[in-house]
Coordinates of C-alpha atoms in Angstrom, one line a residue:
M1 CA -18.5 -79.5 1.4
T2 CA -21.4 -81.5 1.5
D3 CA -22.0 -84.6 -0.6
G4 CA -26.0 -84.1 -0.5
R5 CA -26.9 -86.6 2.3
R6 CA -28.9 -85.4 5.1
T7 CA -27.2 -85.3 8.4
D8 CA -29.1 -86.9 11.5
S9 CA -30.1 -83.4 12.3
T10 CA -31.6 -82.7 9.3
A11 CA -33.2 -86.2 9.2
A12 CA -35.0 -85.3 12.8
G13 CA -36.2 -82.1 11.6
D14 CA -34.5 -80.7 8.2
G15 CA -32.0 -78.8 10.6
A16 CA -34.5 -76.1 11.4
S17 CA -35.3 -75.5 15.1
P18 CA -38.6 -73.9 15.9
P19 CA -38.2 -70.3 16.8
A20 CA -38.3 -69.5 20.3
P21 CA -41.4 -67.9 21.6
A22 CA -41.3 -64.1 22.3
P23 CA -41.0 -63.2 26.0
L24 CA -44.1 -62.9 27.8
S25 CA -43.3 -58.8 28.4
T26 CA -42.9 -58.5 24.5
R27 CA -46.1 -60.2 24.0
A28 CA -47.8 -58.0 26.4
R29 CA -46.2 -54.9 24.9
E30 CA -47.5 -55.8 21.5
A31 CA -50.9 -56.5 22.8
V32 CA -51.2 -53.4 24.8
L33 CA -49.9 -51.7 21.5
Q34 CA -52.6 -53.0 19.3
R35 CA -55.3 -52.1 21.6
I36 CA -54.0 -48.6 21.6
V37 CA -53.8 -48.6 17.8
D38 CA -57.5 -50.2 17.2
R39 CA -58.6 -47.5 19.9
R40 CA -60.0 -50.2 22.4
Y41 CA -57.6 -48.2 24.9
A42 CA -58.6 -44.6 23.9
Q43 CA -56.2 -41.5 24.3
G44 CA -56.3 -40.2 27.8
A45 CA -57.5 -43.8 29.1
R46 CA -56.1 -44.9 32.3
L47 CA -54.7 -48.4 32.3
V48 CA -54.5 -50.7 35.5
E49 CA -51.9 -53.2 35.5
R50 CA -54.2 -56.0 37.4
E51 CA -57.0 -55.2 34.8
V52 CA -54.6 -55.6 31.9
A53 CA -53.1 -58.5 33.0
E54 CA -56.4 -60.4 33.6
E55 CA -57.4 -59.2 30.1
L56 CA -54.4 -60.6 28.5
G57 CA -54.1 -63.9 30.7
M58 CA -50.8 -62.9 32.0
S59 CA -49.2 -62.5 35.3
R60 CA -48.7 -59.0 36.3
V61 CA -44.7 -59.0 36.2
P62 CA -44.7 -59.1 32.1
V63 CA -47.5 -56.5 32.0
R64 CA -45.7 -54.1 34.4
E65 CA -42.5 -54.6 31.9
A66 CA -44.5 -53.9 29.2
L67 CA -46.2 -50.8 30.7
R68 CA -43.0 -49.7 31.7
A69 CA -41.5 -49.9 28.2
L70 CA -44.3 -48.1 26.6
V71 CA -43.9 -45.2 29.0
T72 CA -40.3 -45.2 27.8
E73 CA -41.5 -45.2 24.1
G74 CA -44.0 -42.3 24.9
L75 CA -47.0 -44.1 24.1
L76 CA -48.2 -44.2 27.8
E77 CA -47.5 -41.5 30.5
L78 CA -47.3 -42.0 34.2
L79 CA -49.9 -40.9 36.6
P80 CA -49.2 -39.8 40.1
H81 CA -49.8 -42.6 42.4
S82 CA -52.4 -44.2 40.1
G83 CA -50.5 -46.3 37.3
V84 CA -50.4 -44.9 33.6
R85 CA -52.8 -43.9 31.0
V86 CA -52.6 -43.8 26.9
R87 CA -50.7 -40.6 26.2
R88 CA -52.8 -38.0 24.1
L89 CA -51.3 -37.2 20.8
E90 CA -50.4 -33.6 20.4
R91 CA -50.1 -31.9 17.0
A92 CA -46.4 -31.6 17.5
D93 CA -46.3 -35.4 17.7
V94 CA -47.8 -35.8 14.2
E95 CA -45.7 -32.8 12.8
H96 CA -42.7 -34.4 14.0
L97 CA -43.5 -37.8 12.8
Y98 CA -44.5 -36.9 9.2
E99 CA -41.4 -34.6 9.0
V100 CA -39.5 -38.1 9.6
W101 CA -41.5 -40.5 7.6
E102 CA -41.8 -38.1 4.4
P103 CA -38.4 -38.4 3.0
L104 CA -38.0 -42.2 4.2
T105 CA -41.2 -43.4 2.7
V106 CA -40.5 -41.1 -0.5
Q107 CA -36.8 -43.0 -1.0
A108 CA -38.6 -46.5 -0.3
S109 CA -41.0 -46.0 -3.0
R110 CA -38.0 -44.9 -5.3
L111 CA -36.3 -48.0 -4.4
A112 CA -39.0 -50.3 -4.7
A113 CA -39.4 -49.2 -8.4
R114 CA -35.8 -49.8 -9.0
A115 CA -35.9 -53.1 -7.7
R116 CA -39.3 -53.8 -9.9
A117 CA -37.1 -52.5 -12.9
A118 CA -34.3 -55.0 -12.0
G119 CA -37.0 -57.9 -11.9
D120 CA -38.4 -58.1 -8.5
T121 CA -42.0 -59.6 -8.7
E122 CA -42.2 -61.0 -4.8
G123 CA -42.3 -57.6 -3.6
L124 CA -44.9 -56.3 -6.2
A125 CA -47.3 -59.2 -5.3
A126 CA -47.2 -58.3 -1.5
L127 CA -48.1 -54.6 -2.5
E128 CA -51.0 -55.7 -4.8
A129 CA -52.1 -57.9 -2.0
A130 CA -52.3 -55.1 0.4
L131 CA -54.2 -53.2 -1.8
H132 CA -56.8 -55.7 -2.3
Q133 CA -56.9 -56.2 1.3
A134 CA -57.6 -52.5 1.7
E135 CA -60.5 -52.6 -0.7
S136 CA -61.8 -55.6 0.9
A137 CA -61.9 -54.1 4.3
A138 CA -63.4 -50.8 3.1
A139 CA -66.2 -52.6 1.2
A140 CA -67.0 -54.5 4.7
D141 CA -66.6 -51.2 6.5
E142 CA -63.7 -52.8 8.7
A143 CA -61.7 -49.9 9.8
T144 CA -59.2 -51.7 11.9
R145 CA -58.7 -54.2 9.0
E146 CA -58.1 -51.4 6.6
V147 CA -55.6 -49.5 8.7
A148 CA -53.8 -52.9 8.8
A149 CA -53.8 -53.2 5.2
H150 CA -52.6 -49.7 4.7
T151 CA -49.8 -50.3 7.1
A152 CA -48.7 -53.4 5.1
F153 CA -48.6 -51.7 2.2
H154 CA -46.2 -49.1 3.4
E155 CA -44.2 -52.0 5.0
S156 CA -44.0 -53.9 2.0
M157 CA -42.7 -51.2 -0.1
V158 CA -39.8 -50.7 2.5
A159 CA -39.2 -54.3 2.4
M160 CA -39.0 -54.0 -1.7
S161 CA -36.6 -51.3 -1.4
G162 CA -33.8 -53.5 -0.4
N163 CA -32.2 -51.4 2.1
P164 CA -31.8 -52.7 5.4
L165 CA -30.5 -49.4 7.3
L166 CA -34.0 -47.9 5.6
A167 CA -35.9 -51.1 7.3
R168 CA -34.7 -50.7 10.6
T169 CA -35.3 -46.9 10.8
M170 CA -38.5 -47.3 9.4
E171 CA -39.3 -49.9 11.9
Q172 CA -38.8 -47.5 15.0
L173 CA -41.6 -45.5 13.3
S174 CA -44.0 -48.5 12.8
W175 CA -46.0 -48.1 16.0
Q176 CA -46.3 -44.5 15.8
L177 CA -47.6 -44.7 12.1
R178 CA -50.1 -47.4 12.9
L179 CA -51.5 -45.2 15.9
V180 CA -51.7 -42.2 13.6
F181 CA -53.4 -44.2 10.8
G182 CA -55.8 -45.8 13.4
L183 CA -56.9 -42.7 14.7
R184 CA -57.6 -40.7 11.5
E185 CA -60.2 -40.9 9.0
E186 CA -59.3 -43.3 5.9
P187 CA -61.2 -41.6 2.9
A188 CA -61.4 -43.3 -0.4
H189 CA -58.8 -41.1 -2.2
M190 CA -56.1 -42.3 0.2
R191 CA -56.6 -46.0 -1.3
A192 CA -56.6 -44.5 -4.8
Q193 CA -53.1 -43.0 -4.0
H194 CA -52.0 -46.1 -3.0
A195 CA -53.1 -47.8 -6.3
E196 CA -51.2 -45.0 -8.0
M197 CA -48.1 -45.4 -6.2
Y198 CA -48.3 -49.3 -7.1
R199 CA -48.8 -48.4 -10.9
H200 CA -45.5 -46.3 -10.9
I201 CA -43.7 -48.8 -8.8
A202 CA -45.0 -51.8 -11.1
A203 CA -43.8 -49.8 -14.1
G204 CA -40.2 -49.4 -12.6
D205 CA -40.6 -45.5 -12.9
A206 CA -38.7 -44.4 -9.7
E207 CA -39.3 -40.6 -10.0
A208 CA -42.8 -41.0 -10.7
A209 CA -43.3 -43.4 -8.2
A210 CA -41.4 -41.0 -5.4
A211 CA -43.5 -38.0 -6.6
S212 CA -46.7 -39.7 -6.3
T213 CA -45.5 -41.2 -2.7
L214 CA -44.7 -37.3 -1.9
L215 CA -48.1 -36.1 -2.7
H216 CA -49.5 -39.0 -0.6
V217 CA -47.6 -38.3 2.3
R218 CA -48.5 -34.8 2.2
D219 CA -52.1 -35.5 1.9
S220 CA -52.0 -38.1 4.6
R221 CA -50.8 -35.4 7.0
A222 CA -53.4 -33.2 6.1
V223 CA -56.1 -35.8 6.8
A224 CA -54.4 -36.7 10.0
L225 CA -54.2 -33.1 11.2
R226 CA -57.8 -32.6 10.3
S227 CA -59.2 -35.8 11.8
L228 CA -57.4 -35.4 15.1
F229 CA -57.4 -31.5 15.6
G230 CA -60.0 -30.4 13.4
E231 CA -57.8 -28.5 11.1
H232 CA -58.6 -27.6 7.6

């Protein structure tokens, strides 16, 4: 039980220790992933450990660990006697991703609407902010920023769902989704679909939110296949 007085530790810094910095290998992994997503490292591009280390301003050891991790995750592939390259997405990769993502994100939208009906305002504000960021990026013709805003919209919807198991499961898909979002075209109607999803969530209408999200995901799949593989 506390009497409300500050202890020595809280007096020195409110009792909160600064978060430990991420390991260098983790930072290297995230940096390489971001370069794949924004296409600085194109599909099929060969990555040389020494060159990547120089670009990131790191030693080769954490970069080597990061590249190995990304090979394990399937985003890079080993080349015989010559390092790694960015793995080219196959049609099956996209199909498998959407097969898993569709039911999860539809349920996330349904739960987000229920959270709104129960009084959630913080989650709704995050969704609205992501919509504004996407519109701003599109107006400035900044594709990378627009992709980040679309990703933020979906991540905010998952956070608003309040389901930690769903959030952890979706986290495993995060970089694959960012990669696909970054490679496909972003037509204006995709932003309009996000706005419709937002309206249903804001109204607390769980089934309308789920229905509009299902339409959006299936349209997103069609856009991805058309953008990546020329399918109509």
